[in-house]
PDB file of C-alpha atoms and ligand atoms in Angstrom:
ATOM      1  CA  MET A   2     160.979 219.020 130.592  1.00 65.00           C
ATOM      2  CA  SER A   3     159.928 218.977 127.190  1.00 85.00           C
ATOM      3  CA  LYS A   4     162.075 220.232 124.746  1.00 95.00           C
ATOM      4  CA  ALA A   5     161.496 223.251 122.097  1.00 96.00           C
ATOM      5  CA  PHE A   6     161.619 221.059 118.928  1.00 98.00           C
ATOM      6  CA  ALA A   7     159.961 217.086 120.218  1.00 97.00           C
ATOM      7  CA  GLY A   8     158.417 215.293 116.987  1.00 97.00           C
ATOM      8  CA  LYS A   9     160.178 217.665 114.485  1.00 98.00           C
ATOM      9  CA  THR A  10     162.393 217.028 111.586  1.00 98.00           C
ATOM     10  CA  ALA A  11     165.185 218.640 110.685  1.00 99.00           C
ATOM     11  CA  LEU A  12     166.917 218.543 107.023  1.00 99.00           C
ATOM     12  CA  ILE A  13     170.308 219.577 107.202  1.00 99.00           C
ATOM     13  CA  THR A  14     172.263 219.524 104.149  1.00 99.00           C
ATOM     14  CA  GLY A  15     175.994 219.568 104.626  1.00 98.00           C
ATOM     15  CA  SER A  16     176.147 218.475 107.804  1.00 98.00           C
ATOM     16  CA  THR A  17     179.389 216.181 108.355  1.00 97.00           C
ATOM     17  CA  SER A  18     181.203 219.372 109.726  1.00 95.00           C
ATOM     18  CA  GLY A  19     181.571 222.861 110.860  1.00 96.00           C
ATOM     19  CA  ILE A  20     178.412 224.627 110.603  1.00 98.00           C
ATOM     20  CA  GLY A  21     176.203 222.562 109.813  1.00 98.00           C
ATOM     21  CA  LEU A  22     177.183 219.581 112.106  1.00 98.00           C
ATOM     22  CA  ALA A  23     176.796 222.382 115.131  1.00 98.00           C
ATOM     23  CA  TYR A  24     173.015 223.144 113.163  1.00 98.00           C
ATOM     24  CA  ALA A  25     172.289 219.479 114.036  1.00 98.00           C
ATOM     25  CA  LYS A  26     173.238 219.111 117.218  1.00 98.00           C
ATOM     26  CA  ALA A  27     171.154 222.476 118.493  1.00 98.00           C
ATOM     27  CA  LEU A  28     168.425 220.666 116.848  1.00 98.00           C
ATOM     28  CA  ALA A  29     169.396 217.068 117.668  1.00 98.00           C
ATOM     29  CA  GLY A  30     169.115 218.775 122.174  1.00 98.00           C
ATOM     30  CA  GLU A  31     166.354 220.059 121.327  1.00 98.00           C
ATOM     31  CA  GLY A  32     164.073 217.034 120.959  1.00 98.00           C
ATOM     32  CA  ALA A  33     164.427 217.567 116.695  1.00 98.00           C
ATOM     33  CA  ASN A  34     164.436 214.579 114.951  1.00 98.00           C
ATOM     34  CA  VAL A  35     167.582 215.690 111.692  1.00 98.00           C
ATOM     35  CA  VAL A  36     168.278 214.206 108.510  1.00 98.00           C
ATOM     36  CA  ILE A  37     172.338 214.964 107.702  1.00 98.00           C
ATOM     37  CA  ASN A  38     173.882 214.946 104.781  1.00 98.00           C
ATOM     38  CA  GLY A  39     177.819 215.315 103.563  1.00 98.00           C
ATOM     39  CA  PHE A  40     180.726 213.682 102.548  1.00 98.00           C
ATOM     40  CA  GLY A  41     182.979 211.926 104.852  1.00 97.00           C
ATOM     41  CA  ASP A  42     184.518 208.898 106.197  1.00 98.00           C
ATOM     42  CA  LYS A  43     182.305 206.553 106.197  1.00 98.00           C
ATOM     43  CA  ASP A  44     182.405 205.782 110.430  1.00 98.00           C
ATOM     44  CA  ALA A  45     183.325 209.358 111.385  1.00 98.00           C
ATOM     45  CA  ILE A  46     179.899 210.270 109.846  1.00 98.00           C
ATOM     46  CA  GLU A  47     178.149 206.902 111.897  1.00 98.00           C
ATOM     47  CA  GLN A  48     179.233 208.764 115.443  1.00 98.00           C
ATOM     48  CA  GLU A  49     177.902 211.951 114.586  1.00 98.00           C
ATOM     49  CA  ARG A  50     174.629 209.955 113.593  1.00 98.00           C
ATOM     50  CA  LEU A  51     175.210 208.006 117.009  1.00 98.00           C
ATOM     51  CA  GLY A  52     176.988 210.729 118.708  1.00 98.00           C
ATOM     52  CA  LEU A  53     173.122 212.822 117.893  1.00 98.00           C
ATOM     53  CA  GLU A  54     170.897 210.639 118.915  1.00 98.00           C
ATOM     54  CA  ALA A  55     171.902 210.407 122.322  1.00 98.00           C
ATOM     55  CA  LEU A  56     171.626 213.763 123.332  1.00 97.00           C
ATOM     56  CA  SER A  57     167.421 214.070 122.810  1.00 93.00           C
ATOM     57  CA  GLY A  58     166.868 209.771 121.832  1.00 94.00           C
ATOM     58  CA  ALA A  59     165.711 211.468 118.854  1.00 97.00           C
ATOM     59  CA  LYS A  60     166.082 209.851 115.704  1.00 98.00           C
ATOM     60  CA  ALA A  61     169.429 210.813 112.988  1.00 98.00           C
ATOM     61  CA  LEU A  62     168.865 209.896 109.754  1.00 98.00           C
ATOM     62  CA  TYR A  63     172.473 209.780 107.358  1.00 98.00           C
ATOM     63  CA  SER A  64     170.986 210.103 103.504  1.00 98.00           C
ATOM     64  CA  GLY A  65     174.818 211.359 101.909  1.00 98.00           C
ATOM     65  CA  HIS A  66     173.723 212.344  98.869  1.00 98.00           C
ATOM     66  CA  ASP A  67     176.206 214.937  95.591  1.00 98.00           C
ATOM     67  CA  LEU A  68     173.968 217.819  96.094  1.00 98.00           C
ATOM     68  CA  THR A  69     174.838 219.589  92.620  1.00 98.00           C
ATOM     69  CA  LYS A  70     172.711 216.498  91.313  1.00 98.00           C
ATOM     70  CA  GLN A  71     169.226 217.181  90.925  1.00 98.00           C
ATOM     71  CA  ASP A  72     167.488 213.509  91.094  1.00 98.00           C
ATOM     72  CA  GLN A  73     170.187 212.797  94.052  1.00 98.00           C
ATOM     73  CA  ILE A  74     168.766 216.094  95.847  1.00 99.00           C
ATOM     74  CA  GLU A  75     165.264 214.104  95.493  1.00 98.00           C
ATOM     75  CA  ALA A  76     166.861 210.565  96.281  1.00 98.00           C
ATOM     76  CA  MET A  77     167.350 213.050  99.781  1.00 98.00           C
ATOM     77  CA  MET A  78     163.974 214.723 100.058  1.00 98.00           C
ATOM     78  CA  ALA A  79     162.252 210.895  98.985  1.00 98.00           C
ATOM     79  CA  GLU A  80     164.301 209.341 102.309  1.00 98.00           C
ATOM     80  CA  ALA A  81     163.626 212.075 104.425  1.00 98.00           C
ATOM     81  CA  ALA A  82     159.390 211.934 104.074  1.00 98.00           C
ATOM     82  CA  THR A  83     159.753 207.757 104.343  1.00 98.00           C
ATOM     83  CA  ALA A  84     161.861 208.452 107.258  1.00 98.00           C
ATOM     84  CA  PHE A  85     160.174 211.303 108.629  1.00 98.00           C
ATOM     85  CA  GLY A  86     156.734 211.875 107.103  1.00 98.00           C
ATOM     86  CA  GLY A  87     158.550 214.920 105.599  1.00 98.00           C
ATOM     87  CA  VAL A  88     161.083 217.949 107.121  1.00 98.00           C
ATOM     88  CA  ASP A  89     159.374 220.538 108.576  1.00 99.00           C
ATOM     89  CA  ILE A  90     163.212 223.262 109.756  1.00 99.00           C
ATOM     90  CA  LEU A  91     164.862 223.671 105.962  1.00 99.00           C
ATOM     91  CA  ILE A  92     168.589 224.535 106.618  1.00 99.00           C
ATOM     92  CA  ASN A  93     170.096 224.780 103.739  1.00 99.00           C
ATOM     93  CA  ASN A  94     173.473 224.654 104.744  1.00 98.00           C
ATOM     94  CA  ALA A  95     175.717 223.100 101.833  1.00 98.00           C
ATOM     95  CA  GLY A  96     178.527 224.911 100.361  1.00 97.00           C
ATOM     96  CA  MET A  97     181.535 225.039  98.687  1.00 95.00           C
ATOM     97  CA  GLN A  98     183.923 227.908  97.836  1.00 94.00           C
ATOM     98  CA  HIS A  99     186.643 229.173  94.347  1.00 94.00           C
ATOM     99  CA  VAL A 100     189.000 231.669  94.867  1.00 92.00           C
ATOM    100  CA  ALA A 101     190.134 232.629  91.353  1.00 95.00           C
ATOM    101  CA  PRO A 102     190.307 235.393  88.817  1.00 97.00           C
ATOM    102  CA  VAL A 103     187.298 236.090  86.355  1.00 98.00           C
ATOM    103  CA  GLU A 104     189.315 235.004  83.867  1.00 98.00           C
ATOM    104  CA  ASP A 105     190.715 232.152  85.112  1.00 98.00           C
ATOM    105  CA  PHE A 106     188.358 230.772  87.023  1.00 98.00           C
ATOM    106  CA  PRO A 107     187.445 226.879  86.127  1.00 98.00           C
ATOM    107  CA  VAL A 108     184.169 226.829  83.682  1.00 98.00           C
ATOM    108  CA  ASP A 109     183.484 223.556  85.931  1.00 98.00           C
ATOM    109  CA  LYS A 110     183.695 224.853  89.347  1.00 98.00           C
ATOM    110  CA  TRP A 111     182.059 227.652  88.627  1.00 98.00           C
ATOM    111  CA  ASN A 112     179.083 225.707  87.709  1.00 98.00           C
ATOM    112  CA  LEU A 113     179.477 223.514  91.014  1.00 98.00           C
ATOM    113  CA  ILE A 114     179.033 226.581  93.246  1.00 98.00           C
ATOM    114  CA  ILE A 115     176.596 226.962  91.797  1.00 99.00           C
ATOM    115  CA  ALA A 116     174.403 224.072  91.910  1.00 99.00           C
ATOM    116  CA  LEU A 117     175.594 223.853  95.127  1.00 98.00           C
ATOM    117  CA  ASN A 118     175.580 226.718  96.705  1.00 98.00           C
ATOM    118  CA  LEU A 119     172.762 227.861  95.018  1.00 99.00           C
ATOM    119  CA  THR A 120     170.448 225.943  93.018  1.00 99.00           C
ATOM    120  CA  SER A 121     170.614 223.012  95.511  1.00 99.00           C
ATOM    121  CA  ALA A 122     168.214 225.484  97.773  1.00 99.00           C
ATOM    122  CA  PHE A 123     165.710 225.684  95.477  1.00 99.00           C
ATOM    123  CA  HIS A 124     165.356 222.128  94.974  1.00 99.00           C
ATOM    124  CA  THR A 125     165.227 221.351  98.925  1.00 99.00           C
ATOM    125  CA  THR A 126     162.648 223.402  99.266  1.00 99.00           C
ATOM    126  CA  ARG A 127     160.186 223.071  95.872  1.00 99.00           C
ATOM    127  CA  LEU A 128     160.151 219.409  97.996  1.00 98.00           C
ATOM    128  CA  ALA A 129     159.285 220.825 101.109  1.00 99.00           C
ATOM    129  CA  VAL A 130     157.295 223.594 101.057  1.00 99.00           C
ATOM    130  CA  PRO A 131     153.881 221.359  99.496  1.00 98.00           C
ATOM    131  CA  TYR A 132     154.255 218.940 103.419  1.00 98.00           C
ATOM    132  CA  MET A 133     154.944 222.503 105.475  1.00 98.00           C
ATOM    133  CA  LYS A 134     152.465 223.673 103.524  1.00 98.00           C
ATOM    134  CA  GLY A 135     150.082 221.109 105.168  1.00 98.00           C
ATOM    135  CA  LYS A 136     150.968 221.292 108.160  1.00 98.00           C
ATOM    136  CA  LYS A 137     151.147 225.009 108.618  1.00 98.00           C
ATOM    137  CA  TRP A 138     154.036 225.744 110.258  1.00 98.00           C
ATOM    138  CA  GLY A 139     157.565 225.915 108.688  1.00 99.00           C
ATOM    139  CA  ARG A 140     161.344 226.861 108.549  1.00 99.00           C
ATOM    140  CA  ILE A 141     163.662 227.663 105.532  1.00 99.00           C
ATOM    141  CA  ILE A 142     166.786 229.095 106.763  1.00 99.00           C
ATOM    142  CA  GLN A 143     169.746 229.570 104.716  1.00 98.00           C
ATOM    143  CA  THR A 144     173.390 229.488 105.414  1.00 98.00           C
ATOM    144  CA  ALA A 145     174.100 233.103 103.285  1.00 98.00           C
ATOM    145  CA  SER A 146     177.051 235.108 104.111  1.00 98.00           C
ATOM    146  CA  ALA A 147     178.443 238.406 104.028  1.00 98.00           C
ATOM    147  CA  HIS A 148     178.427 237.237 100.085  1.00 98.00           C
ATOM    148  CA  SER A 149     175.456 237.440 100.511  1.00 98.00           C
ATOM    149  CA  LEU A 150     175.481 240.946 101.050  1.00 98.00           C
ATOM    150  CA  THR A 151     179.225 242.772  99.460  1.00 98.00           C
ATOM    151  CA  ALA A 152     181.405 241.009  97.781  1.00 97.00           C
ATOM    152  CA  SER A 153     185.252 240.605  97.420  1.00 94.00           C
ATOM    153  CA  PRO A 154     187.113 239.476  94.610  1.00 95.00           C
ATOM    154  CA  PHE A 155     188.651 236.808  92.708  1.00 95.00           C
ATOM    155  CA  LYS A 156     185.241 234.206  94.449  1.00 97.00           C
ATOM    156  CA  SER A 157     182.944 235.550  91.380  1.00 98.00           C
ATOM    157  CA  ALA A 158     180.975 231.991  91.425  1.00 98.00           C
ATOM    158  CA  TYR A 159     180.449 232.044  95.205  1.00 98.00           C
ATOM    159  CA  VAL A 160     179.467 236.496  95.705  1.00 98.00           C
ATOM    160  CA  THR A 161     176.941 234.894  92.628  1.00 99.00           C
ATOM    161  CA  ALA A 162     175.957 231.938  94.251  1.00 99.00           C
ATOM    162  CA  LYS A 163     174.633 234.039  97.788  1.00 98.00           C
ATOM    163  CA  HIS A 164     173.216 237.390  96.374  1.00 99.00           C
ATOM    164  CA  GLY A 165     171.095 235.069  94.291  1.00 99.00           C
ATOM    165  CA  LEU A 166     170.575 232.960  97.907  1.00 99.00           C
ATOM    166  CA  ALA A 167     168.836 236.023  99.230  1.00 98.00           C
ATOM    167  CA  GLY A 168     166.945 237.459  96.679  1.00 99.00           C
ATOM    168  CA  PHE A 169     165.312 233.302  96.194  1.00 99.00           C
ATOM    169  CA  THR A 170     164.936 233.538 100.389  1.00 99.00           C
ATOM    170  CA  LYS A 171     163.072 236.565  99.881  1.00 99.00           C
ATOM    171  CA  THR A 172     160.713 235.895  97.127  1.00 99.00           C
ATOM    172  CA  VAL A 173     159.722 231.916  98.911  1.00 99.00           C
ATOM    173  CA  ALA A 174     159.371 234.188 102.128  1.00 99.00           C
ATOM    174  CA  LEU A 175     156.167 236.220  99.991  1.00 99.00           C
ATOM    175  CA  GLU A 176     154.725 232.604  99.088  1.00 99.00           C
ATOM    176  CA  VAL A 177     154.436 231.377 102.004  1.00 99.00           C
ATOM    177  CA  ALA A 178     153.437 234.376 104.358  1.00 98.00           C
ATOM    178  CA  THR A 179     149.990 232.957 105.724  1.00 98.00           C
ATOM    179  CA  PHE A 180     151.495 229.374 105.822  1.00 98.00           C
ATOM    180  CA  GLY A 181     153.158 229.761 108.606  1.00 98.00           C
ATOM    181  CA  ILE A 182     156.117 229.271 107.154  1.00 99.00           C
ATOM    182  CA  THR A 183     159.216 231.671 107.411  1.00 99.00           C
ATOM    183  CA  ALA A 184     162.096 232.332 104.780  1.00 99.00           C
ATOM    184  CA  ASN A 185     165.442 233.512 106.142  1.00 99.00           C
ATOM    185  CA  CYS A 186     168.885 233.622 105.851  1.00 99.00           C
ATOM    186  CA  ILE A 187     171.556 233.271 108.309  1.00 99.00           C
ATOM    187  CA  SER A 188     175.136 235.323 106.677  1.00 98.00           C
ATOM    188  CA  PRO A 189     177.913 234.660 108.055  1.00 98.00           C
ATOM    189  CA  GLY A 190     180.797 236.727 107.926  1.00 97.00           C
ATOM    190  CA  TYR A 191     184.850 234.381 108.755  1.00 94.00           C
ATOM    191  CA  VAL A 192     183.615 231.642 110.588  1.00 95.00           C
ATOM    192  CA  TRP A 193     186.616 228.864 111.849  1.00 90.00           C
ATOM    193  CA  THR A 194     185.462 225.859 109.414  1.00 91.00           C
ATOM    194  CA  PRO A 195     186.844 223.763 107.021  1.00 86.00           C
ATOM    195  CA  LEU A 196     185.803 225.824 103.861  1.00 81.00           C
ATOM    196  CA  VAL A 197     187.665 229.246 105.469  1.00 88.00           C
ATOM    197  CA  GLU A 198     191.580 226.482 106.287  1.00 89.00           C
ATOM    198  CA  ASN A 199     190.854 225.747 103.123  1.00 89.00           C
ATOM    199  CA  GLN A 200     190.860 228.005 100.352  1.00 86.00           C
ATOM    200  CA  ILE A 201     193.951 230.156 102.750  1.00 91.00           C
ATOM    201  CA  PRO A 202     196.268 228.238  99.560  1.00 93.00           C
ATOM    202  CA  ASP A 203     193.872 229.811  96.963  1.00 89.00           C
ATOM    203  CA  THR A 204     194.311 232.751  98.569  1.00 90.00           C
ATOM    204  CA  MET A 205     197.999 233.189  99.170  1.00 94.00           C
ATOM    205  CA  LYS A 206     198.410 231.789  95.552  1.00 92.00           C
ATOM    206  CA  ALA A 207     196.346 233.903  93.943  1.00 90.00           C
ATOM    207  CA  ARG A 208     196.997 237.699  96.496  1.00 91.00           C
ATOM    208  CA  GLY A 209     200.990 236.670  96.327  1.00 95.00           C
ATOM    209  CA  MET A 210     200.285 236.486 100.419  1.00 95.00           C
ATOM    210  CA  THR A 211     201.831 233.908 103.101  1.00 95.00           C
ATOM    211  CA  ARG A 212     199.330 232.200 105.420  1.00 93.00           C
ATOM    212  CA  GLU A 213     199.605 235.076 108.215  1.00 90.00           C
ATOM    213  CA  GLN A 214     199.356 237.961 105.491  1.00 92.00           C
ATOM    214  CA  VAL A 215     195.898 235.537 104.543  1.00 93.00           C
ATOM    215  CA  MET A 216     194.510 235.271 107.931  1.00 90.00           C
ATOM    216  CA  ASN A 217     195.001 239.209 109.195  1.00 88.00           C
ATOM    217  CA  ASP A 218     194.921 241.103 106.030  1.00 91.00           C
ATOM    218  CA  VAL A 219     192.666 239.565 104.029  1.00 89.00           C
ATOM    219  CA  LEU A 220     190.162 236.985 105.985  1.00 90.00           C
ATOM    220  CA  LEU A 221     189.534 239.703 109.304  1.00 93.00           C
ATOM    221  CA  ALA A 222     190.774 242.586 107.733  1.00 92.00           C
ATOM    222  CA  GLY A 223     186.722 243.509 107.218  1.00 91.00           C
ATOM    223  CA  GLN A 224     185.517 242.035 110.112  1.00 95.00           C
ATOM    224  CA  PRO A 225     185.683 244.231 113.090  1.00 95.00           C
ATOM    225  CA  THR A 226     186.362 242.059 116.177  1.00 94.00           C
ATOM    226  CA  LYS A 227     188.920 240.912 115.385  1.00 92.00           C
ATOM    227  CA  GLN A 228     187.367 237.670 115.624  1.00 91.00           C
ATOM    228  CA  PHE A 229     186.528 234.033 114.194  1.00 92.00           C
ATOM    229  CA  VAL A 230     182.579 234.158 114.528  1.00 96.00           C
ATOM    230  CA  THR A 231     182.028 230.413 115.656  1.00 96.00           C
ATOM    231  CA  VAL A 232     180.064 228.255 114.582  1.00 97.00           C
ATOM    232  CA  GLU A 233     177.654 227.964 118.104  1.00 98.00           C
ATOM    233  CA  GLN A 234     176.761 231.215 117.368  1.00 98.00           C
ATOM    234  CA  VAL A 235     175.475 230.500 114.192  1.00 98.00           C
ATOM    235  CA  ALA A 236     173.769 227.880 115.242  1.00 98.00           C
ATOM    236  CA  ALA A 237     171.809 229.801 118.466  1.00 98.00           C
ATOM    237  CA  MET A 238     171.225 232.111 115.485  1.00 98.00           C
ATOM    238  CA  ALA A 239     168.945 229.098 113.655  1.00 99.00           C
ATOM    239  CA  MET A 240     167.017 228.439 116.789  1.00 98.00           C
ATOM    240  CA  PHE A 241     166.220 231.747 117.631  1.00 98.00           C
ATOM    241  CA  LEU A 242     164.862 231.602 114.292  1.00 98.00           C
ATOM    242  CA  CYS A 243     162.791 227.952 114.938  1.00 98.00           C
ATOM    243  CA  SER A 244     161.344 229.206 118.101  1.00 98.00           C
ATOM    244  CA  ASP A 245     157.580 231.281 118.479  1.00 98.00           C
ATOM    245  CA  ALA A 246     158.917 234.267 118.885  1.00 98.00           C
ATOM    246  CA  ALA A 247     160.745 234.630 115.280  1.00 98.00           C
ATOM    247  CA  ALA A 248     157.602 234.118 113.476  1.00 98.00           C
ATOM    248  CA  ASN A 249     157.230 236.980 112.302  1.00 98.00           C
ATOM    249  CA  ILE A 250     161.303 237.475 110.675  1.00 99.00           C
ATOM    250  CA  THR A 251     160.502 236.259 107.470  1.00 99.00           C
ATOM    251  CA  GLY A 252     162.648 237.111 103.869  1.00 98.00           C
ATOM    252  CA  ALA A 253     165.493 238.381 106.426  1.00 98.00           C
ATOM    253  CA  ASN A 254     168.433 238.630 106.129  1.00 98.00           C
ATOM    254  CA  MET A 255     170.281 238.075 109.584  1.00 98.00           C
ATOM    255  CA  SER A 256     174.056 239.311 109.488  1.00 98.00           C
ATOM    256  CA  ILE A 257     176.577 237.376 112.177  1.00 98.00           C
ATOM    257  CA  ASP A 258     179.646 238.758 110.338  1.00 98.00           C
ATOM    258  CA  GLY A 259     181.672 241.182 113.550  1.00 97.00           C
ATOM    259  CA  GLY A 260     180.654 244.078 111.922  1.00 98.00           C
ATOM    260  CA  TRP A 261     181.266 243.583 108.153  1.00 97.00           C
ATOM    261  CA  THR A 262     178.631 244.630 106.633  1.00 97.00           C
ATOM    262  CA  ALA A 263     178.374 247.723 108.926  1.00 97.00           C
ATOM    263  CA  GLN A 264     181.380 249.063 107.182  1.00 95.00           C
TER     264      GLN A 264
HETATM  265  P1  LIG B 314     182.245 222.531 106.133  1.00 66.79           P
HETATM  266  O1  LIG B 314     183.801 222.480 105.171  1.00 66.79           O
HETATM  267  O2  LIG B 314     183.229 222.338 106.998  1.00 66.79           O
HETATM  268  O3  LIG B 314     181.256 222.784 105.373  1.00 66.79           O
HETATM  269  C1  LIG B 314     180.622 221.379 103.641  1.00 66.79           C
HETATM  270  C2  LIG B 314     179.277 221.351 104.365  1.00 66.79           C
HETATM  271  O4  LIG B 314     179.569 220.627 103.139  1.00 66.79           O
HETATM  272  C3  LIG B 314     180.309 219.874 104.787  1.00 66.79           C
HETATM  273  O5  LIG B 314     179.240 219.104 104.875  1.00 66.79           O
HETATM  274  C4  LIG B 314     180.087 218.958 103.723  1.00 66.79           C
HETATM  275  O6  LIG B 314     180.496 217.321 103.565  1.00 66.79           O
HETATM  276  C5  LIG B 314     179.298 219.296 102.700  1.00 66.79           C
HETATM  277  N1  LIG B 314     179.613 219.168 100.895  1.00 66.79           N
HETATM  278  C6  LIG B 314     179.682 219.907  99.763  1.00 66.79           C
HETATM  279  N2  LIG B 314     179.445 219.911  99.081  1.00 66.79           N
HETATM  280  C7  LIG B 314     178.995 218.636  98.995  1.00 66.79           C
HETATM  281  C8  LIG B 314     177.755 218.756  97.972  1.00 66.79           C
HETATM  282  N3  LIG B 314     178.551 217.872  96.507  1.00 66.79           N
HETATM  283  N4  LIG B 314     176.324 217.361  98.268  1.00 66.79           N
HETATM  284  C9  LIG B 314     176.379 217.621  99.654  1.00 66.79           C
HETATM  285  N5  LIG B 314     176.838 217.815 100.719  1.00 66.79           N
HETATM  286  C10 LIG B 314     178.832 218.041  99.891  1.00 66.79           C
HETATM  287  O7  LIG B 314     182.563 224.638 105.744  1.00 66.79           O
HETATM  288  P2  LIG B 314     181.115 225.362 106.133  1.00 66.79           P
HETATM  289  O8  LIG B 314     182.509 226.897 106.739  1.00 66.79           O
HETATM  290  O9  LIG B 314     180.860 225.161 107.335  1.00 66.79           O
HETATM  291  O10 LIG B 314     179.957 226.174 105.633  1.00 66.79           O
HETATM  292  C11 LIG B 314     179.068 225.620 105.196  1.00 66.79           C
HETATM  293  C12 LIG B 314     177.777 226.821 104.373  1.00 66.79           C
HETATM  294  O11 LIG B 314     178.885 228.105 105.283  1.00 66.79           O
HETATM  295  C13 LIG B 314     178.020 226.988 103.439  1.00 66.79           C
HETATM  296  O12 LIG B 314     177.109 227.166 102.669  1.00 66.79           O
HETATM  297  C14 LIG B 314     178.988 229.058 104.033  1.00 66.79           C
HETATM  298  O13 LIG B 314     178.975 229.430 102.300  1.00 66.79           O
HETATM  299  C15 LIG B 314     178.331 229.295 104.692  1.00 66.79           C
HETATM  300  N6  LIG B 314     179.656 229.549 105.115  1.00 66.79           N
HETATM  301  C16 LIG B 314     180.266 229.935 105.568  1.00 66.79           C
HETATM  302  C17 LIG B 314     181.159 230.824 106.592  1.00 66.79           C
HETATM  303  C18 LIG B 314     182.944 230.370 106.888  1.00 66.79           C
HETATM  304  O14 LIG B 314     183.255 231.501 107.424  1.00 66.79           O
HETATM  305  N7  LIG B 314     182.776 229.188 107.092  1.00 66.79           N
HETATM  306  C19 LIG B 314     181.071 231.870 105.789  1.00 66.79           C
HETATM  307  C20 LIG B 314     180.091 232.493 105.161  1.00 66.79           C
HETATM  308  C21 LIG B 314     178.368 231.124 104.928  1.00 66.79           C
END
């Protein structure tokens, strides 16, 4: 049976773990060539890359550039163009978090979070759109967050970046609407990934709580289903947004947050 995205190339930033890796698996499983990006153990990444190729026989390329830096983003996009001609599906997913009161928020962390969670999406998008316009088809998906719609204390840089990403996505959607290109945000609530696990110690410190209190009274407190979202559920939404059935969904912000932002 023919695969849904055979012949297409998907570039997913921050795809060596968590949600990004789930997107890569889903897209590779449907025949797309994938460009994966992110940090981690070299051997483990190579195993993931081989695993992605084994899913459908399409190619998987690892581009390990640091997306807080413009020249490295440009290098990654150039590698994708050299290998595959260009990017049909762009998923801006790389992100980081830091938890601290605004008056103590480290300036270097603010700059890194804005660079990675917001500015990198501008650079990848501006470099991907000309190819998509030429093909009269493209899909741009951002992993935004419930924090693109609502705020939580002690996450000023993250909330700012994610709100910015939502506005950027709506703007791009309008600009490319007549070219068969859609641009949308997926906004998960809490998904159990290293990003969430790693913020528990700082949240314990900032709020004076135990680990259990952070899990139940902070993370899942606002999520009415009282369940973490799974990476597979987020990837399934991306697969739908990439399908022809979603050709008229653009400029949207799709919540997968167990009811968090319905409140
Ligand atoms: P994760 O920590 O598992 O993955 C982050 C990825 O980004 C990793 O591959 C990491 O290597 C990569 N990365 C980090 N710094 C980078 C850099 N400078 N350059 C390139 N790559 C870099 O986290 P995750 O939870 O899978 O997060 C993925 C996205 O989902 C993020 O944008 C995050 O804000 C968003 N998100 C996560 C949750 C959640 O609850 N986990 C909820 C809403 C939104």
